[in-house]
Amino acid sequence: MRNDLSKDALKRLYAVMLTIRRFEERVVSLYPEQEMKCPVHLCIGQEAIAAGVCAHLGTEDYIFSTHRSHGHCIAKGMDLKPIAAELYGRSDGCSRGRGGSMHLADPEHGIPGTSAIVGGCIPLAVGAGLSSVMQGHARVSVAFFGDGAADEGTFHESLNFASLKKLPVVFVCEDNYYATNSPRSARQPDIPIAEKGRGYAIPGITVDGNDVLLVHQAAEEAVMRARSGGGPTLLEFTTYRWKAHVGPNSDIDEGCRPAGAHERWLKKCPLEMFQRYLLEHAAVSAEELERISVRVDREIDEAVVFGKNSPYPDASELTEYV
Amino acid sequence: MPWTKIQADDSRGRVRFGGGERPERELSYREAIREALSQAIETDDRVFLIGEGIDDPGGVFGTTAGLRERFGAGRVMDSPIAENGMTGVAIGAAMTGMRPVFIHMRVDFLPMCMDQIINHAAKWSYMTGGRVKVPLTIRAVIGRGWGSAAQHSQSLQALFAHIPGLKVVMPASPYDAKGLLLGSIAGDGPTVVIEHRWLYDQKEGVPEGPYVIHAGKGAIRREGTDVTIAATSYMVYEALRAASELEGEGISAEVVDIRSVQPLDEGLIVGSVKKTGRLIVADTGWKVCGVSAEVAAVASEYAHDALKAPVKRICLPAAPTPASVSLEKAYYPGIEAIVRAAKGMV
Ligand SMILES: Cc1ncc(C[n+]2csc(CCOP(=O)(O)OP(=O)(O)O)c2C)c(N)n1
Ligand SMILES: [Mg+2]
């Protein structure tokens, strides 16, 4: 593992990953109350990708995401309160209760939005990249999407145009090997998704997405290439979703994904691996990690209270914002 | 915000339709569109045009001819043949500060982009609680004739008009073509501007400066007392011809140019029907679940007591467009069908 990151940077990465993990775990524990009345697609097990990529982005840079977007939005700097309120369908939600878990947005933090249409956001990210070039600022645009989205035409159309115009776009594929219950092997020929970049003259690389330092390193190069006019990069991060495709439960008993693989991936927990690294190789103390943990939990507590106390949107505003 | 300085014409039909006695210079429909695009690019740095072959010498029926030479490939951009993805690109640009105009030679290519138009462009404002807008203009051309057949001459306005969050306008005159197009580009949401191929040579007086017409306003093109003919796009001309013929037979027809399919100018239609007591709807599209059905429903809901006869609809039969000229003739209704319908009602 690399060790050129400052201790502060490492701790920030850890805090982001932990926030995502704990936030999602809180959703798991609160969901049975049936107060979050919307489908939730949790990213537990995949936190390193959001954290490692967004570490290179400023507030003005753009990210676009999918149905599984909580982690990306948190990593991009979005406040937890409007996220929680949105999951509760309240008027202080980031989308004023019109979006729900699948449509988080926060333009002030460079999150124009998230689409729950598989592959839907990829061209939007390319459009933001085009916009960035046309307006002459060096904003980078990141498209987060799953391996399933690489089945879609929009993926290919987007790579083609981004490469043609050398746009400042980073394509980030979170390859968790499944699209709902359908394995990638049933949907795509057996080549790494990153290699599909070659057909469009886009550099692609496959990286262990559970190792946040490897993610960080790969993303750094891609973001720098984009920012300096070198065009797009396709990053494929291999990872695994711990929970069911949708909802707070495990799907391990459903038999769609082999139990052995699940066990193996649980042992590759991105958070535990990074924690061990910090303690053993980065001179971060257990007390420091504990302080982060306490702070994260408090922020989540506050967000949940905020969300639950926010009023519901009034029925009289049903057709507002159309 | 350069658009706020531009005059809005929200009157309904200030302009005499079909050219003639206007003091200003005359422009064809195609020239009016080209002028609108040039003025939009000049007025607002955020505007750019994109579409397949829009920089060809032909320039999309002449509507974009010469613009690439004038404004450069950065503002007038050829596009890969990837309609859905490129619509997404345009949407992404729109939500991050640009005002793209996506131009399609045929409306028939837009089914390729339905995901991006329906699930993204139309939804984004609502899904983000109004925080992110999509000021995107989509120009699409409809038309008929010369054996264009089933995949090159559809009239799909109803598909778009069904979707909340989309505006759909169908200019019939050069004046409207310029104003509605500029109104769309100046607006905050996605608008589909549907042009008819047979209208590109129409001429009328068009003001030289930029002006905007906002979606949502129809126009009375001819006043009458016995029957209202509400028509879209090219069918407005058939309706006007029918009205002249009916006049000779002692029937006074009022012609409403629908202009904006979504939002529909319900007030104008209802007002006219209350006056005449009879309604014929003439649309370039199919009858079933089409624009004519919506207009008829509006009359039934809000002017029922005034109706002296059942509403008649002059639209396309439920079949794809044929190629053979004999079948085309049977396929497209026109002045005769409108006249017949009116005579049967009065
Ligand atoms: C266009 C479209 N097709 C199908 C679906 C249903 N669907 C929702 S998520 C999903 C799987 C997506 O898989 P992937 O892109 O790998 O993301 P992951 O869920 O693994 O994060 C599918 C098929 C959809 N939302 N949109
Ligand atoms: Mg997947």
XYZ file of C-alpha atoms and ligand atoms in Angstrom:
695
model
C 0.000 0.000 0.000
C 1.079 3.557 -0.696
C 1.921 5.861 2.140
C 2.256 9.286 0.577
C -0.984 10.645 1.958
C -0.939 12.944 4.945
C -2.361 11.661 8.150
C -5.157 14.207 7.884
C -6.053 13.069 4.402
C -6.132 9.471 5.567
C -8.351 10.334 8.486
C -10.700 12.250 6.224
C -10.982 9.259 3.922
C -11.733 7.082 6.895
C -14.330 9.481 8.232
C -16.137 9.540 4.889
C -16.165 5.753 4.636
C -17.338 5.409 8.199
C -20.074 8.003 7.692
C -21.381 6.102 4.697
C -21.269 2.785 6.537
C -22.910 4.057 9.683
C -25.517 6.035 7.791
C -26.502 2.963 5.816
C -26.525 0.854 8.981
C -28.817 3.420 10.544
C -31.149 3.081 7.584
C -31.096 -0.670 8.181
C -32.059 -0.257 11.814
C -34.710 2.414 11.206
C -36.266 1.004 8.090
C -38.544 -1.458 9.933
C -40.279 1.536 11.545
C -41.721 2.072 8.058
C -41.192 5.794 8.340
C -38.807 5.858 5.383
C -41.460 5.090 2.856
C -39.287 4.640 -0.202
C -37.116 1.893 -1.648
C -33.512 2.046 -0.435
C -30.529 0.617 -2.295
C -27.727 0.366 0.224
C -24.039 0.478 -0.605
C -22.621 -1.237 2.469
C -19.443 -2.990 1.339
C -18.808 -0.501 -1.472
C -17.885 2.600 0.536
C -14.243 2.823 -0.520
C -15.112 3.756 -4.085
C -17.221 6.786 -3.252
C -14.690 7.967 -0.680
C -11.578 7.368 -2.781
C -12.964 9.030 -5.904
C -14.643 12.033 -4.301
C -11.491 12.804 -2.296
C -10.171 14.378 -5.503
C -13.178 16.518 -6.246
C -13.938 20.043 -5.175
C -17.398 21.330 -4.395
C -17.707 22.717 -7.919
C -16.920 19.426 -9.622
C -19.889 17.340 -10.651
C -20.965 13.857 -9.760
C -23.903 11.964 -11.211
C -25.153 8.796 -9.660
C -27.666 5.999 -9.621
C -30.346 4.324 -7.534
C -27.504 3.415 -5.143
C -26.310 6.935 -4.459
C -26.232 7.583 -0.699
C -22.512 6.912 -0.487
C -21.612 9.084 -3.457
C -23.588 12.035 -2.158
C -22.106 11.751 1.321
C -18.601 11.478 -0.074
C -19.186 14.527 -2.299
C -19.836 16.578 0.800
C -23.582 16.635 1.064
C -24.982 17.293 4.506
C -26.646 14.271 6.108
C -29.684 16.206 7.266
C -31.311 16.863 3.873
C -30.504 13.280 2.894
C -32.261 11.895 5.954
C -35.191 14.260 5.483
C -35.493 13.142 1.869
C -35.597 9.483 2.908
C -38.398 10.440 5.263
C -40.197 12.243 2.425
C -40.110 15.598 4.188
C -40.106 19.141 2.932
C -36.567 19.781 4.179
C -35.322 16.889 2.094
C -32.721 17.738 -0.511
C -35.385 17.251 -3.171
C -38.222 18.615 -1.025
C -39.726 15.178 -0.704
C -40.214 14.796 -4.466
C -37.303 12.471 -5.030
C -36.820 9.987 -2.225
C -33.777 7.793 -1.772
C -33.357 7.242 -5.512
C -33.268 10.934 -6.424
C -30.924 12.747 -4.126
C -29.613 16.029 -5.498
C -27.657 18.974 -4.218
C -26.533 21.378 -6.914
C -24.683 23.511 -4.353
C -22.398 20.544 -3.759
C -21.976 19.641 -7.408
C -24.654 16.975 -7.406
C -27.097 17.865 -10.176
C -28.925 14.666 -9.425
C -29.215 10.933 -9.542
C -31.197 8.733 -11.898
C -32.713 5.376 -11.080
C -32.865 4.476 -14.739
C -29.932 2.141 -15.219
C -27.328 3.963 -17.307
C -29.456 7.102 -17.271
C -26.949 9.382 -15.618
C -23.889 8.487 -17.649
C -24.658 10.813 -20.578
C -25.737 13.532 -18.170
C -22.248 13.452 -16.695
C -20.803 13.743 -20.180
C -23.075 16.717 -20.812
C -21.809 18.376 -17.654
C -18.278 17.747 -18.915
C -19.167 19.405 -22.213
C -20.700 22.276 -20.315
C -17.545 22.624 -18.262
C -15.432 22.913 -21.411
C -17.835 25.311 -23.105
C -17.897 27.569 -20.071
C -14.146 27.432 -19.814
C -13.822 26.211 -16.261
C -11.915 23.143 -15.204
C -14.730 21.306 -13.470
C -14.482 17.558 -13.675
C -17.590 15.459 -14.067
C -17.811 11.977 -12.597
C -20.357 9.356 -13.608
C -20.908 6.656 -11.013
C -22.705 3.589 -12.311
C -22.908 -0.146 -11.835
C -21.774 -3.065 -13.950
C -25.390 -3.376 -15.072
C -25.226 0.059 -16.646
C -22.373 -1.140 -18.828
C -24.981 -3.299 -20.586
C -26.844 -0.178 -21.641
C -26.492 1.781 -24.860
C -26.058 5.033 -22.969
C -22.790 3.727 -21.554
C -21.350 3.159 -25.007
C -22.799 6.321 -26.486
C -21.335 8.291 -23.609
C -17.845 6.818 -23.893
C -17.888 7.518 -27.607
C -18.778 11.181 -27.305
C -16.638 11.904 -24.248
C -13.631 10.484 -26.036
C -14.418 12.228 -29.314
C -14.489 15.609 -27.581
C -11.866 14.751 -24.948
C -14.203 15.812 -22.185
C -13.223 16.117 -18.519
C -15.190 13.071 -17.463
C -14.316 10.153 -15.214
C -16.436 7.061 -15.722
C -16.556 5.123 -12.469
C -18.025 1.660 -12.758
C -18.758 -0.042 -9.475
C -18.540 -3.621 -10.587
C -20.273 -5.643 -7.898
C -20.810 -8.464 -10.387
C -24.585 -8.285 -10.189
C -27.447 -6.296 -11.597
C -30.248 -7.135 -9.187
C -29.915 -10.925 -9.132
C -28.452 -11.301 -12.553
C -24.721 -12.088 -12.633
C -22.524 -10.232 -15.064
C -21.566 -13.541 -16.677
C -25.174 -13.903 -17.840
C -25.182 -10.440 -19.377
C -21.772 -9.618 -20.795
C -18.935 -11.444 -22.500
C -16.206 -12.225 -20.036
C -13.875 -9.280 -20.358
C -13.214 -6.593 -17.781
C -15.529 -3.610 -18.168
C -12.476 -1.340 -18.111
C -11.343 -2.908 -21.376
C -14.417 -1.637 -23.137
C -12.754 1.753 -22.985
C -10.220 0.629 -25.552
C -12.827 0.565 -28.321
C -13.336 4.246 -27.686
C -9.691 5.165 -27.174
C -10.314 5.722 -23.490
C -7.766 4.435 -20.982
C -9.362 1.925 -18.663
C -8.169 0.170 -15.570
C -9.619 -2.432 -13.234
C -8.834 -1.860 -9.585
C -9.718 -3.503 -6.291
C -12.573 -1.282 -5.195
C -12.428 -2.427 -1.600
C -8.966 -1.001 -1.112
C -9.547 2.686 -0.626
C -5.912 3.607 -1.204
C -5.884 1.862 -4.567
C -9.154 3.569 -5.449
C -7.709 6.884 -4.355
C -4.631 6.408 -6.493
C -6.487 5.350 -9.633
C -8.975 8.164 -9.267
C -6.250 10.715 -8.710
C -4.720 9.958 -12.065
C -8.090 9.958 -13.817
C -9.228 13.229 -12.276
C -5.899 14.858 -13.090
C -6.133 13.664 -16.679
C -9.634 15.063 -16.951
C -8.760 18.369 -15.327
C -5.708 18.929 -17.465
C -7.504 18.367 -20.754
C -6.381 14.780 -21.230
C -9.912 13.474 -21.667
C -11.936 10.755 -20.026
C -10.902 7.625 -18.141
C -12.885 4.496 -17.433
C -12.296 3.143 -13.947
C -13.707 -0.229 -13.015
C -13.691 -0.941 -9.316
C -14.482 -4.488 -8.311
C -16.526 -4.762 -5.165
C -19.479 -6.528 -3.609
C -22.838 -5.452 -2.292
C -23.474 -6.859 1.163
C -27.192 -6.301 1.347
C -29.952 -7.319 -1.005
C -30.315 -5.321 -4.214
C -32.993 -3.243 -2.546
C -34.066 -2.958 1.059
C -32.266 -3.317 4.371
C -31.978 -7.090 4.529
C -29.390 -9.599 3.472
C -30.283 -11.735 0.462
C -27.911 -14.495 1.360
C -30.707 -16.988 2.015
C -32.371 -16.309 -1.300
C -29.717 -18.304 -3.096
C -29.172 -15.860 -5.953
C -25.563 -15.206 -5.069
C -23.342 -18.046 -3.872
C -22.863 -18.118 -0.100
C -19.139 -18.831 -0.441
C -18.486 -15.654 -2.367
C -20.455 -13.663 0.157
C -18.313 -15.028 2.979
C -15.146 -14.203 1.091
C -16.206 -10.626 0.433
C -17.251 -10.047 4.028
C -13.665 -10.813 4.951
C -12.588 -8.127 2.501
C -14.452 -5.379 4.347
C -13.138 -2.071 2.958
C -13.566 -0.335 6.268
C -11.849 -2.965 8.404
C -8.986 -3.242 5.957
C -8.420 0.491 6.009
C -8.775 0.700 9.769
C -6.100 -1.955 10.165
C -3.858 -0.042 7.796
C -4.323 3.206 9.675
C -3.514 1.611 13.014
C -0.581 -0.459 11.829
C 1.046 1.693 9.160
C -0.109 5.272 9.492
C 0.353 5.984 13.144
C -3.320 6.731 13.625
C -4.299 5.798 17.141
C -7.356 3.881 18.261
C -8.404 6.981 20.203
C -8.337 9.093 17.061
C -10.507 6.576 15.259
C -12.839 6.490 18.220
C -13.185 10.269 18.153
C -14.147 10.086 14.471
C -16.624 7.366 15.275
C -18.277 9.390 18.026
C -18.533 12.436 15.784
C -20.003 10.428 12.907
C -22.618 8.838 15.131
C -23.589 12.213 16.528
C -23.992 13.679 13.044
C -26.203 10.794 12.055
C -28.264 11.125 15.238
C -28.819 14.781 14.449
C -29.682 14.057 10.831
C -32.285 11.483 11.806
C -33.890 13.828 14.324
C -33.875 16.596 11.724
C -35.454 14.323 9.150
C -38.140 13.007 11.439
C -39.063 16.473 12.681
C -39.274 18.080 9.288
C -42.852 18.607 8.087
C -44.305 16.666 5.197
C -44.807 18.678 2.022
C -48.323 20.040 1.896
C -50.744 18.380 -0.485
C -51.515 21.811 -1.919
C -48.021 21.872 -3.468
C -48.456 18.571 -5.273
C -47.854 19.997 -8.725
C -45.200 22.519 -7.783
C -41.798 22.227 -9.496
C -43.178 20.401 -12.543
C -30.044 36.958 -18.088
C -30.200 38.337 -21.626
C -33.679 36.998 -22.275
C -35.435 39.292 -19.866
C -34.783 42.203 -22.203
C -36.564 40.530 -25.057
C -40.127 41.430 -25.746
C -42.736 38.774 -25.136
C -45.752 38.557 -27.399
C -48.312 36.847 -25.258
C -51.232 38.196 -27.214
C -53.195 35.587 -29.033
C -52.825 36.197 -32.694
C -51.685 39.771 -32.949
C -50.304 38.812 -36.272
C -52.254 38.456 -39.461
C -51.785 34.910 -40.524
C -50.464 33.886 -43.893
C -48.538 37.032 -44.751
C -49.927 39.857 -46.824
C -50.386 43.283 -45.376
C -47.629 43.379 -42.808
C -45.336 46.326 -42.973
C -42.218 44.400 -41.994
C -40.181 42.297 -44.332
C -41.391 38.815 -45.092
C -39.547 35.689 -44.117
C -40.179 32.081 -44.892
C -40.766 29.653 -42.053
C -37.289 28.214 -42.599
C -35.699 31.679 -42.595
C -37.596 32.614 -39.473
C -36.222 29.568 -37.702
C -32.697 30.265 -38.889
C -32.984 33.844 -37.718
C -34.255 32.710 -34.312
C -31.313 30.348 -33.922
C -28.796 33.021 -34.952
C -30.277 35.556 -32.593
C -30.330 33.061 -29.735
C -26.649 32.265 -30.259
C -25.817 35.969 -30.468
C -27.918 36.890 -27.468
C -26.822 34.216 -25.057
C -23.419 32.551 -24.659
C -25.092 29.538 -23.159
C -26.926 28.609 -26.340
C -25.521 25.977 -28.660
C -27.000 23.827 -31.397
C -26.382 20.134 -31.724
C -27.753 17.495 -34.049
C -26.957 15.031 -36.767
C -25.795 16.842 -39.865
C -26.893 20.280 -38.756
C -23.726 21.657 -40.315
C -24.454 20.057 -43.702
C -24.773 22.491 -46.584
C -28.478 21.610 -46.657
C -28.737 22.526 -42.994
C -31.900 20.724 -41.830
C -34.223 22.018 -44.555
C -32.236 25.230 -44.622
C -32.939 26.118 -41.008
C -29.310 25.816 -39.918
C -27.619 26.546 -43.252
C -24.523 28.694 -42.829
C -24.690 28.807 -39.052
C -21.613 26.661 -38.479
C -19.624 28.932 -40.812
C -20.897 31.940 -38.910
C -20.647 30.765 -35.315
C -18.132 27.923 -35.449
C -18.317 24.219 -34.696
C -18.320 24.905 -30.962
C -21.757 26.488 -31.115
C -23.140 24.522 -34.058
C -22.129 20.969 -33.423
C -22.535 17.853 -35.510
C -23.520 14.838 -33.433
C -22.850 11.113 -33.434
C -25.854 9.010 -34.474
C -26.620 8.229 -30.858
C -29.900 9.944 -30.148
C -30.599 8.768 -26.624
C -27.082 9.251 -25.322
C -26.753 12.606 -27.042
C -30.064 13.739 -25.603
C -28.588 12.864 -22.228
C -25.502 14.895 -23.076
C -27.687 17.858 -23.980
C -29.661 17.451 -20.749
C -26.491 17.251 -18.680
C -25.248 20.425 -20.342
C -28.609 22.101 -19.756
C -28.643 21.279 -16.059
C -25.165 22.704 -15.625
C -25.687 26.088 -17.182
C -26.044 25.720 -20.942
C -29.086 26.130 -23.202
C -28.779 23.487 -25.888
C -31.003 23.183 -28.914
C -31.082 19.571 -30.068
C -32.177 19.354 -33.678
C -33.652 16.269 -35.352
C -34.395 15.922 -39.067
C -37.390 13.735 -38.255
C -39.549 13.257 -35.223
C -39.317 9.558 -36.033
C -35.836 9.452 -34.502
C -37.082 10.695 -31.166
C -38.436 7.340 -29.989
C -34.714 6.519 -29.652
C -34.487 9.230 -26.985
C -37.657 8.599 -25.084
C -35.798 7.482 -21.968
C -33.768 10.633 -21.749
C -36.672 12.889 -22.660
C -39.332 11.273 -20.486
C -37.350 9.904 -17.559
C -34.750 12.617 -17.332
C -35.494 15.951 -19.027
C -39.157 15.968 -18.073
C -38.612 14.718 -14.538
C -35.556 16.544 -13.325
C -37.097 19.719 -12.023
C -39.736 17.806 -10.104
C -37.405 15.085 -8.825
C -35.037 17.699 -7.447
C -37.752 19.802 -5.868
C -37.208 22.509 -8.465
C -33.527 22.876 -7.672
C -32.183 21.749 -11.019
C -33.776 22.915 -14.269
C -33.343 21.571 -17.783
C -33.575 24.446 -20.281
C -33.439 22.185 -23.315
C -35.076 22.800 -26.674
C -35.694 19.865 -28.958
C -36.603 20.666 -32.549
C -38.287 17.848 -34.419
C -39.637 17.782 -37.926
C -42.841 16.112 -38.987
C -44.100 15.845 -42.513
C -45.791 13.816 -45.149
C -45.686 12.693 -48.700
C -43.292 11.417 -51.361
C -43.491 7.885 -50.035
C -41.652 8.752 -46.856
C -43.580 5.871 -45.344
C -43.951 4.584 -41.834
C -40.637 5.609 -40.256
C -40.117 9.021 -41.826
C -43.407 10.841 -41.615
C -45.004 10.302 -38.255
C -46.579 13.043 -36.218
C -45.799 12.134 -32.626
C -46.818 15.251 -30.693
C -49.258 13.325 -28.502
C -46.479 11.108 -27.150
C -44.701 14.141 -25.742
C -47.789 16.084 -24.761
C -48.757 13.230 -22.459
C -45.738 13.801 -20.236
C -45.929 16.326 -17.393
C -42.784 18.417 -17.374
C -42.561 18.711 -21.148
C -43.880 21.552 -23.235
C -44.887 20.894 -26.820
C -45.423 23.607 -29.397
C -46.354 23.344 -33.077
C -45.827 26.623 -34.906
C -47.786 26.909 -38.132
C -46.557 30.319 -39.266
C -43.139 31.940 -39.696
C -43.938 34.509 -37.019
C -44.810 31.778 -34.557
C -41.883 29.610 -35.601
C -39.453 32.346 -34.625
C -41.255 33.436 -31.483
C -42.034 29.986 -30.129
C -38.512 28.761 -30.793
C -36.990 31.749 -29.009
C -39.552 31.366 -26.228
C -38.496 27.781 -25.792
C -34.781 28.591 -25.731
C -35.403 31.380 -23.223
C -37.514 29.137 -21.007
C -36.482 27.111 -17.992
C -37.771 23.686 -18.916
C -37.601 21.196 -21.759
C -39.698 22.040 -24.810
C -40.317 20.026 -27.947
C -40.807 22.294 -30.955
C -42.508 20.404 -33.764
C -42.153 21.802 -37.266
C -43.934 20.588 -40.382
C -41.884 19.971 -43.498
C -44.591 21.384 -45.726
C -44.463 24.727 -43.977
C -40.852 25.685 -44.622
C -41.764 27.791 -47.647
C -44.658 29.616 -46.005
C -44.013 33.340 -45.840
C -45.244 36.154 -43.700
C -44.093 39.364 -42.107
C -41.665 38.682 -39.295
C -40.157 41.376 -37.058
C -36.411 41.686 -37.379
C -35.542 41.803 -33.718
C -35.843 38.888 -31.347
C -39.168 38.326 -29.597
C -40.495 35.375 -27.637
C -43.823 33.615 -27.603
C -44.338 31.431 -24.558
C -45.963 28.022 -24.817
C -49.562 27.887 -23.697
C -51.265 30.318 -26.031
C -53.362 29.402 -29.037
C -54.488 31.912 -31.652
C -57.687 32.617 -33.546
C -56.778 32.740 -37.224
C -60.229 33.448 -38.545
C -63.346 34.436 -36.705
C -66.661 32.714 -37.227
C -69.930 31.932 -35.534
C -71.199 28.503 -36.624
C -68.383 26.045 -36.035
C -64.929 26.043 -34.454
C -62.157 24.262 -36.294
C -59.237 23.763 -33.899
C -56.166 22.668 -35.830
C -52.495 21.913 -35.368
C -49.567 22.834 -37.571
C -50.147 22.157 -41.266
C -53.810 21.351 -40.595
C -54.345 25.028 -39.775
C -53.968 25.741 -43.490
C -56.405 23.013 -44.428
C -58.797 24.460 -41.879
C -58.440 27.969 -43.317
C -59.100 26.680 -46.821
C -62.086 24.741 -45.547
C -63.380 27.858 -43.803
C -63.238 29.823 -47.079
C -65.148 27.146 -48.877
C -67.702 26.904 -46.086
C -68.221 30.627 -46.232
C -69.460 30.200 -49.799
C -72.031 27.798 -48.482
C -73.192 30.143 -45.775
C -71.349 28.478 -42.898
C -69.186 30.725 -40.754
C -66.207 28.816 -39.382
C -63.818 30.019 -36.710
C -60.283 28.652 -37.009
C -58.256 28.151 -33.854
C -54.551 27.530 -34.296
C -53.720 25.342 -31.311
C -50.029 26.370 -31.460
C -49.243 24.936 -28.048
C -50.253 21.359 -27.400
C -48.790 21.255 -23.897
C -49.864 23.359 -22.134
C -53.039 23.600 -24.154
C -54.844 26.944 -24.332
C -58.044 25.513 -22.899
C -59.578 28.920 -22.323
C -59.298 29.910 -25.974
C -60.780 26.651 -27.220
C -63.599 26.656 -24.700
C -64.392 30.307 -25.420
C -64.622 29.629 -29.130
C -66.781 26.534 -28.679
C -69.123 28.424 -26.382
C -69.528 30.971 -29.125
C -70.035 28.599 -32.066
C -71.549 25.568 -30.309
C -69.719 23.159 -32.605
C -66.191 21.755 -32.679
C -64.078 20.060 -35.304
C -60.527 19.141 -34.342
C -58.019 18.705 -37.162
C -54.683 17.245 -36.137
C -51.680 16.016 -38.124
C -51.434 12.955 -35.889
C -53.387 9.829 -35.161
C -56.858 9.977 -33.740
C -56.613 7.385 -30.998
C -55.362 8.952 -27.769
C -54.159 11.860 -29.837
C -54.192 15.628 -29.416
C -57.677 15.700 -30.928
C -58.937 13.472 -28.129
C -57.613 15.897 -25.546
C -59.141 18.908 -27.265
C -62.471 17.124 -27.591
C -62.340 16.182 -23.925
C -61.692 19.790 -22.956
C -64.775 20.871 -24.909
C -66.824 18.151 -23.298
C -65.641 19.032 -19.794
C -65.888 22.790 -19.968
C -68.296 23.643 -22.795
C -70.692 20.757 -22.719
C -73.824 22.828 -22.421
C -72.849 24.905 -25.416
C -72.319 21.958 -27.756
C -75.075 21.606 -30.324
C -73.538 18.587 -32.065
C -71.083 15.822 -31.267
C -67.435 16.807 -31.732
C -65.860 15.665 -35.002
C -62.204 14.750 -35.376
C -60.192 14.919 -38.585
C -57.006 12.948 -37.986
C -54.985 10.038 -39.286
C -56.502 6.570 -39.314
C -55.020 3.916 -37.043
C -52.378 2.683 -39.455
C -48.714 3.424 -40.055
C -48.002 5.760 -42.945
C -48.118 3.950 -46.293
C -45.636 4.596 -49.095
C -47.747 4.299 -52.238
C -49.177 7.557 -53.477
C -52.660 6.100 -53.805
C -52.628 4.981 -50.188
C -51.115 8.252 -49.036
C -54.037 10.047 -50.613
C -56.441 7.903 -48.671
C -54.392 8.281 -45.506
C -54.268 12.053 -45.152
C -57.523 13.880 -44.569
C -57.740 17.521 -45.587
C -60.067 20.259 -46.663
C -62.775 17.928 -48.057
C -63.025 15.988 -44.827
C -63.259 19.179 -42.808
C -65.918 20.678 -45.085
C -67.918 17.473 -44.991
C -67.729 17.336 -41.224
C -68.854 20.953 -40.881
C -71.781 20.506 -43.222
C -72.898 17.492 -41.277
C -72.949 19.483 -38.067
C -74.576 22.748 -38.989
C -33.442 1.053 -17.619
C -33.669 0.240 -16.416
N -33.799 -1.089 -16.542
C -34.011 -1.864 -15.455
C -34.102 -1.301 -14.214
C -34.332 -2.166 -12.994
N -33.090 -2.186 -12.226
C -32.899 -1.377 -11.174
S -31.371 -1.516 -10.542
C -30.961 -2.703 -11.633
C -29.619 -3.342 -11.605
C -28.543 -2.364 -11.760
O -27.344 -3.033 -11.647
P -25.995 -2.251 -11.591
O -25.968 -1.227 -12.652
O -24.898 -3.258 -11.601
O -26.048 -1.476 -10.203
P -26.097 -2.100 -8.742
O -27.531 -2.247 -8.376
O -25.377 -3.388 -8.758
O -25.430 -1.088 -7.879
C -32.003 -2.970 -12.504
C -31.944 -3.947 -13.594
C -33.975 0.096 -14.129
N -34.069 0.744 -12.968
N -33.728 0.839 -15.227
Mg -24.013 -4.219 -10.073
